Amino acid sequence: MKISLCWWLLLPMGVLAQQQCYEDITRSTEPEQFIPLAQGQLLHQATGLIWQRCLYGQQWHESEGNCSGEPVRLSWSEALLMSVSAGQAGQTEWRLPDVKEAMSVVERQCVDPAIDITLFPAANSENLWTSTTSAGQAAEAWAIAMYSGKNNLKMKEQQLYVRLVRFSDE
């Protein structure tokens, strides 16, 4: 089994992340399916969704092609409220992705984080909220553990990171 290592930036928690990608596992996201747009956005052609490249609380720097600043953790209800009022990159239709949408950007070939860091720089390995609430437990909602790319239930009052999405204008 071949492993390719990517040393990454210092994360907000001060820990050096080392993404591991396993070349004998088929990629689950193809970089050519993502079209970079202005203001730190990516169009995912397979889904028609436009993603923020940075986590909520970070700022995109076009000239450097990266994110800076500290990502903000929010409870599930705070994340929902923030997403509907967020006017980022000149758009007002930003929202939390549902669990299926969030899984569409998970890169199964990699862990720590399980996302393509060339497309989503400064991504961390922590949990991200989705808009999908638990069918059986009203106090829980689905999150994506970006270390492994697996979905999991979290209590809605927990503080997790947020990546916003919107539908393409086309």
PDB file of C-alpha atoms in Angstrom:
ATOM      1  CA  MET A   1       0.000   0.000   0.000  1.00  0.00           C
ATOM      2  CA  LYS A   2       1.409   3.380  -0.985  1.00  0.00           C
ATOM      3  CA  ILE A   3       0.766   6.368   1.211  1.00  0.00           C
ATOM      4  CA  SER A   4       1.351   9.921   0.086  1.00  0.00           C
ATOM      5  CA  LEU A   5       1.772  12.503   2.810  1.00  0.00           C
ATOM      6  CA  CYS A   6       0.911  16.181   2.582  1.00  0.00           C
ATOM      7  CA  TRP A   7       2.231  18.412   5.333  1.00  0.00           C
ATOM      8  CA  TRP A   8      -0.236  21.184   5.853  1.00  0.00           C
ATOM      9  CA  LEU A   9      -0.537  24.531   7.536  1.00  0.00           C
ATOM     10  CA  LEU A  10      -0.710  25.187  11.219  1.00  0.00           C
ATOM     11  CA  LEU A  11      -4.326  24.715  12.154  1.00  0.00           C
ATOM     12  CA  PRO A  12      -6.207  27.019  14.502  1.00  0.00           C
ATOM     13  CA  MET A  13      -5.583  24.654  17.395  1.00  0.00           C
ATOM     14  CA  GLY A  14      -1.829  24.965  16.833  1.00  0.00           C
ATOM     15  CA  VAL A  15      -1.383  21.391  15.657  1.00  0.00           C
ATOM     16  CA  LEU A  16       0.462  20.512  12.472  1.00  0.00           C
ATOM     17  CA  ALA A  17      -1.869  18.355  10.391  1.00  0.00           C
ATOM     18  CA  GLN A  18      -0.473  15.609   8.243  1.00  0.00           C
ATOM     19  CA  GLN A  19      -2.973  14.467   5.648  1.00  0.00           C
ATOM     20  CA  GLN A  20      -2.549  10.871   4.553  1.00  0.00           C
ATOM     21  CA  CYS A  21      -3.819   9.790   1.146  1.00  0.00           C
ATOM     22  CA  TYR A  22      -3.838   6.126   0.132  1.00  0.00           C
ATOM     23  CA  GLU A  23      -3.086   5.735  -3.560  1.00  0.00           C
ATOM     24  CA  ASP A  24      -4.528   2.204  -3.700  1.00  0.00           C
ATOM     25  CA  ILE A  25      -7.985   3.577  -2.821  1.00  0.00           C
ATOM     26  CA  THR A  26      -9.981   5.087  -5.676  1.00  0.00           C
ATOM     27  CA  ARG A  27     -10.616   8.817  -5.384  1.00  0.00           C
ATOM     28  CA  SER A  28     -14.178   9.726  -4.418  1.00  0.00           C
ATOM     29  CA  THR A  29     -13.899  13.339  -5.613  1.00  0.00           C
ATOM     30  CA  GLU A  30     -12.234  14.331  -8.855  1.00  0.00           C
ATOM     31  CA  PRO A  31     -10.525  17.749  -8.762  1.00  0.00           C
ATOM     32  CA  GLU A  32     -11.555  18.495 -12.350  1.00  0.00           C
ATOM     33  CA  GLN A  33     -15.208  18.338 -11.221  1.00  0.00           C
ATOM     34  CA  PHE A  34     -14.605  21.526  -9.197  1.00  0.00           C
ATOM     35  CA  ILE A  35     -14.399  24.898 -10.911  1.00  0.00           C
ATOM     36  CA  PRO A  36     -12.821  27.713  -8.887  1.00  0.00           C
ATOM     37  CA  LEU A  37     -14.991  30.827  -8.821  1.00  0.00           C
ATOM     38  CA  ALA A  38     -14.264  34.313  -7.505  1.00  0.00           C
ATOM     39  CA  GLN A  39     -14.336  35.152  -3.807  1.00  0.00           C
ATOM     40  CA  GLY A  40     -13.274  31.738  -2.529  1.00  0.00           C
ATOM     41  CA  GLN A  41     -16.070  29.686  -4.042  1.00  0.00           C
ATOM     42  CA  LEU A  42     -16.002  26.335  -5.858  1.00  0.00           C
ATOM     43  CA  LEU A  43     -18.634  25.007  -8.242  1.00  0.00           C
ATOM     44  CA  HIS A  44     -18.996  21.245  -7.913  1.00  0.00           C
ATOM     45  CA  GLN A  45     -20.184  20.242 -11.381  1.00  0.00           C
ATOM     46  CA  ALA A  46     -21.409  16.812 -10.274  1.00  0.00           C
ATOM     47  CA  THR A  47     -23.943  18.324  -7.849  1.00  0.00           C
ATOM     48  CA  GLY A  48     -24.417  21.886  -9.133  1.00  0.00           C
ATOM     49  CA  LEU A  49     -23.543  23.174  -5.655  1.00  0.00           C
ATOM     50  CA  ILE A  50     -21.271  26.102  -4.915  1.00  0.00           C
ATOM     51  CA  TRP A  51     -19.115  25.675  -1.811  1.00  0.00           C
ATOM     52  CA  GLN A  52     -17.227  28.152   0.322  1.00  0.00           C
ATOM     53  CA  ARG A  53     -13.584  27.086   0.242  1.00  0.00           C
ATOM     54  CA  CYS A  54     -12.992  28.414   3.770  1.00  0.00           C
ATOM     55  CA  LEU A  55     -14.713  27.446   6.977  1.00  0.00           C
ATOM     56  CA  TYR A  56     -17.093  29.975   8.489  1.00  0.00           C
ATOM     57  CA  GLY A  57     -15.060  32.679  10.230  1.00  0.00           C
ATOM     58  CA  GLN A  58     -12.115  32.454   7.839  1.00  0.00           C
ATOM     59  CA  GLN A  59     -11.385  34.802   4.937  1.00  0.00           C
ATOM     60  CA  TRP A  60     -10.345  33.804   1.402  1.00  0.00           C
ATOM     61  CA  HIS A  61      -7.256  35.424  -0.127  1.00  0.00           C
ATOM     62  CA  GLU A  62      -7.444  35.170  -3.916  1.00  0.00           C
ATOM     63  CA  SER A  63      -3.815  36.133  -4.550  1.00  0.00           C
ATOM     64  CA  GLU A  64      -2.449  33.462  -2.199  1.00  0.00           C
ATOM     65  CA  GLY A  65      -5.173  30.900  -2.899  1.00  0.00           C
ATOM     66  CA  ASN A  66      -5.739  30.186   0.770  1.00  0.00           C
ATOM     67  CA  CYS A  67      -7.790  30.921   3.868  1.00  0.00           C
ATOM     68  CA  SER A  68      -6.744  32.861   6.940  1.00  0.00           C
ATOM     69  CA  GLY A  69      -8.248  33.584  10.301  1.00  0.00           C
ATOM     70  CA  GLU A  70      -9.820  31.402  12.916  1.00  0.00           C
ATOM     71  CA  PRO A  71     -12.800  29.245  11.977  1.00  0.00           C
ATOM     72  CA  VAL A  72     -15.764  29.710  14.306  1.00  0.00           C
ATOM     73  CA  ARG A  73     -17.544  26.892  16.122  1.00  0.00           C
ATOM     74  CA  LEU A  74     -21.311  27.198  16.473  1.00  0.00           C
ATOM     75  CA  SER A  75     -24.157  25.171  17.916  1.00  0.00           C
ATOM     76  CA  TRP A  76     -26.504  23.643  15.347  1.00  0.00           C
ATOM     77  CA  SER A  77     -29.205  26.298  15.853  1.00  0.00           C
ATOM     78  CA  GLU A  78     -26.600  29.099  15.708  1.00  0.00           C
ATOM     79  CA  ALA A  79     -25.236  27.612  12.473  1.00  0.00           C
ATOM     80  CA  LEU A  80     -28.707  27.470  10.914  1.00  0.00           C
ATOM     81  CA  LEU A  81     -29.477  31.058  11.908  1.00  0.00           C
ATOM     82  CA  MET A  82     -26.086  32.328  10.743  1.00  0.00           C
ATOM     83  CA  SER A  83     -26.316  30.550   7.411  1.00  0.00           C
ATOM     84  CA  VAL A  84     -29.667  32.102   6.439  1.00  0.00           C
ATOM     85  CA  SER A  85     -28.472  35.576   7.413  1.00  0.00           C
ATOM     86  CA  ALA A  86     -24.962  35.242   5.976  1.00  0.00           C
ATOM     87  CA  GLY A  87     -24.353  37.468   3.006  1.00  0.00           C
ATOM     88  CA  GLN A  88     -20.966  36.141   1.941  1.00  0.00           C
ATOM     89  CA  ALA A  89     -19.191  36.778  -1.338  1.00  0.00           C
ATOM     90  CA  GLY A  90     -22.039  39.027  -2.491  1.00  0.00           C
ATOM     91  CA  GLN A  91     -24.566  36.181  -2.202  1.00  0.00           C
ATOM     92  CA  THR A  92     -27.406  35.752   0.265  1.00  0.00           C
ATOM     93  CA  GLU A  93     -28.465  32.166  -0.478  1.00  0.00           C
ATOM     94  CA  TRP A  94     -25.826  30.461   1.683  1.00  0.00           C
ATOM     95  CA  ARG A  95     -26.996  27.622   3.905  1.00  0.00           C
ATOM     96  CA  LEU A  96     -25.823  24.561   5.783  1.00  0.00           C
ATOM     97  CA  PRO A  97     -25.479  21.546   3.498  1.00  0.00           C
ATOM     98  CA  ASP A  98     -27.621  18.509   4.185  1.00  0.00           C
ATOM     99  CA  VAL A  99     -25.774  15.314   5.082  1.00  0.00           C
ATOM    100  CA  LYS A 100     -25.782  13.955   1.498  1.00  0.00           C
ATOM    101  CA  GLU A 101     -24.459  17.236   0.089  1.00  0.00           C
ATOM    102  CA  ALA A 102     -21.721  17.391   2.718  1.00  0.00           C
ATOM    103  CA  MET A 103     -20.666  13.818   1.927  1.00  0.00           C
ATOM    104  CA  SER A 104     -20.244  14.789  -1.752  1.00  0.00           C
ATOM    105  CA  VAL A 105     -17.007  16.659  -0.963  1.00  0.00           C
ATOM    106  CA  VAL A 106     -15.507  13.975   1.294  1.00  0.00           C
ATOM    107  CA  GLU A 107     -12.370  12.457  -0.227  1.00  0.00           C
ATOM    108  CA  ARG A 108     -12.341   8.782   0.808  1.00  0.00           C
ATOM    109  CA  GLN A 109      -8.746   8.356  -0.387  1.00  0.00           C
ATOM    110  CA  CYS A 110      -7.493  10.661   2.382  1.00  0.00           C
ATOM    111  CA  VAL A 111      -7.746  11.098   6.140  1.00  0.00           C
ATOM    112  CA  ASP A 112      -6.819  13.872   8.529  1.00  0.00           C
ATOM    113  CA  PRO A 113      -8.626  15.629   6.823  1.00  0.00           C
ATOM    114  CA  ALA A 114     -10.822  13.596   4.464  1.00  0.00           C
ATOM    115  CA  ILE A 115     -11.172  16.370   1.890  1.00  0.00           C
ATOM    116  CA  ASP A 116      -9.055  17.579  -1.022  1.00  0.00           C
ATOM    117  CA  ILE A 117      -6.883  20.229   0.617  1.00  0.00           C
ATOM    118  CA  THR A 118      -5.886  21.690  -2.744  1.00  0.00           C
ATOM    119  CA  LEU A 119      -9.568  22.611  -3.228  1.00  0.00           C
ATOM    120  CA  PHE A 120     -10.371  23.386   0.412  1.00  0.00           C
ATOM    121  CA  PRO A 121      -7.160  24.821   1.903  1.00  0.00           C
ATOM    122  CA  ALA A 122      -6.933  25.176   5.682  1.00  0.00           C
ATOM    123  CA  ALA A 123      -9.550  22.433   6.104  1.00  0.00           C
ATOM    124  CA  ASN A 124      -9.292  20.835   9.495  1.00  0.00           C
ATOM    125  CA  SER A 125     -10.089  17.343  10.722  1.00  0.00           C
ATOM    126  CA  GLU A 126     -12.891  18.369  13.081  1.00  0.00           C
ATOM    127  CA  ASN A 127     -16.653  17.797  12.825  1.00  0.00           C
ATOM    128  CA  LEU A 128     -18.761  19.949  10.484  1.00  0.00           C
ATOM    129  CA  TRP A 129     -22.492  20.542  10.944  1.00  0.00           C
ATOM    130  CA  THR A 130     -25.072  19.540   8.372  1.00  0.00           C
ATOM    131  CA  SER A 131     -28.664  20.776   8.281  1.00  0.00           C
ATOM    132  CA  THR A 132     -29.987  17.224   8.683  1.00  0.00           C
ATOM    133  CA  THR A 133     -31.601  16.564  12.027  1.00  0.00           C
ATOM    134  CA  SER A 134     -31.828  13.067  13.489  1.00  0.00           C
ATOM    135  CA  ALA A 135     -35.054  11.246  12.635  1.00  0.00           C
ATOM    136  CA  GLY A 136     -35.120   9.499  16.001  1.00  0.00           C
ATOM    137  CA  GLN A 137     -33.600  12.081  18.340  1.00  0.00           C
ATOM    138  CA  ALA A 138     -34.798  15.680  18.030  1.00  0.00           C
ATOM    139  CA  ALA A 139     -31.861  16.883  20.160  1.00  0.00           C
ATOM    140  CA  GLU A 140     -29.303  15.512  17.652  1.00  0.00           C
ATOM    141  CA  ALA A 141     -28.216  16.411  14.115  1.00  0.00           C
ATOM    142  CA  TRP A 142     -25.838  14.842  11.608  1.00  0.00           C
ATOM    143  CA  ALA A 143     -22.256  16.019  11.371  1.00  0.00           C
ATOM    144  CA  ILE A 144     -19.321  14.939   9.219  1.00  0.00           C
ATOM    145  CA  ALA A 145     -16.130  13.911  11.032  1.00  0.00           C
ATOM    146  CA  MET A 146     -13.593  15.397   8.646  1.00  0.00           C
ATOM    147  CA  TYR A 147     -10.797  13.279  10.092  1.00  0.00           C
ATOM    148  CA  SER A 148     -12.306  10.177   8.477  1.00  0.00           C
ATOM    149  CA  GLY A 149     -15.181  11.526   6.379  1.00  0.00           C
ATOM    150  CA  LYS A 150     -17.780   9.533   8.317  1.00  0.00           C
ATOM    151  CA  ASN A 151     -21.144  10.925   9.319  1.00  0.00           C
ATOM    152  CA  ASN A 152     -22.138  10.874  12.965  1.00  0.00           C
ATOM    153  CA  LEU A 153     -24.820  12.228  15.264  1.00  0.00           C
ATOM    154  CA  LYS A 154     -23.981  15.122  17.590  1.00  0.00           C
ATOM    155  CA  MET A 155     -26.006  16.882  20.240  1.00  0.00           C
ATOM    156  CA  LYS A 156     -27.303  20.130  18.721  1.00  0.00           C
ATOM    157  CA  GLU A 157     -25.866  22.280  21.520  1.00  0.00           C
ATOM    158  CA  GLN A 158     -22.302  21.109  20.712  1.00  0.00           C
ATOM    159  CA  GLN A 159     -20.024  23.658  19.066  1.00  0.00           C
ATOM    160  CA  LEU A 160     -18.873  22.446  15.618  1.00  0.00           C
ATOM    161  CA  TYR A 161     -17.409  24.041  12.510  1.00  0.00           C
ATOM    162  CA  VAL A 162     -19.445  25.139   9.487  1.00  0.00           C
ATOM    163  CA  ARG A 163     -18.839  25.125   5.720  1.00  0.00           C
ATOM    164  CA  LEU A 164     -21.531  26.934   3.718  1.00  0.00           C
ATOM    165  CA  VAL A 165     -23.052  25.904   0.393  1.00  0.00           C
ATOM    166  CA  ARG A 166     -25.569  27.320  -2.077  1.00  0.00           C
ATOM    167  CA  PHE A 167     -27.184  26.269  -5.329  1.00  0.00           C
ATOM    168  CA  SER A 168     -25.636  27.432  -8.585  1.00  0.00           C
ATOM    169  CA  ASP A 169     -27.389  30.367 -10.264  1.00  0.00           C
ATOM    170  CA  GLU A 170     -27.586  28.403 -13.508  1.00  0.00           C
TER     171      GLU A 170
END
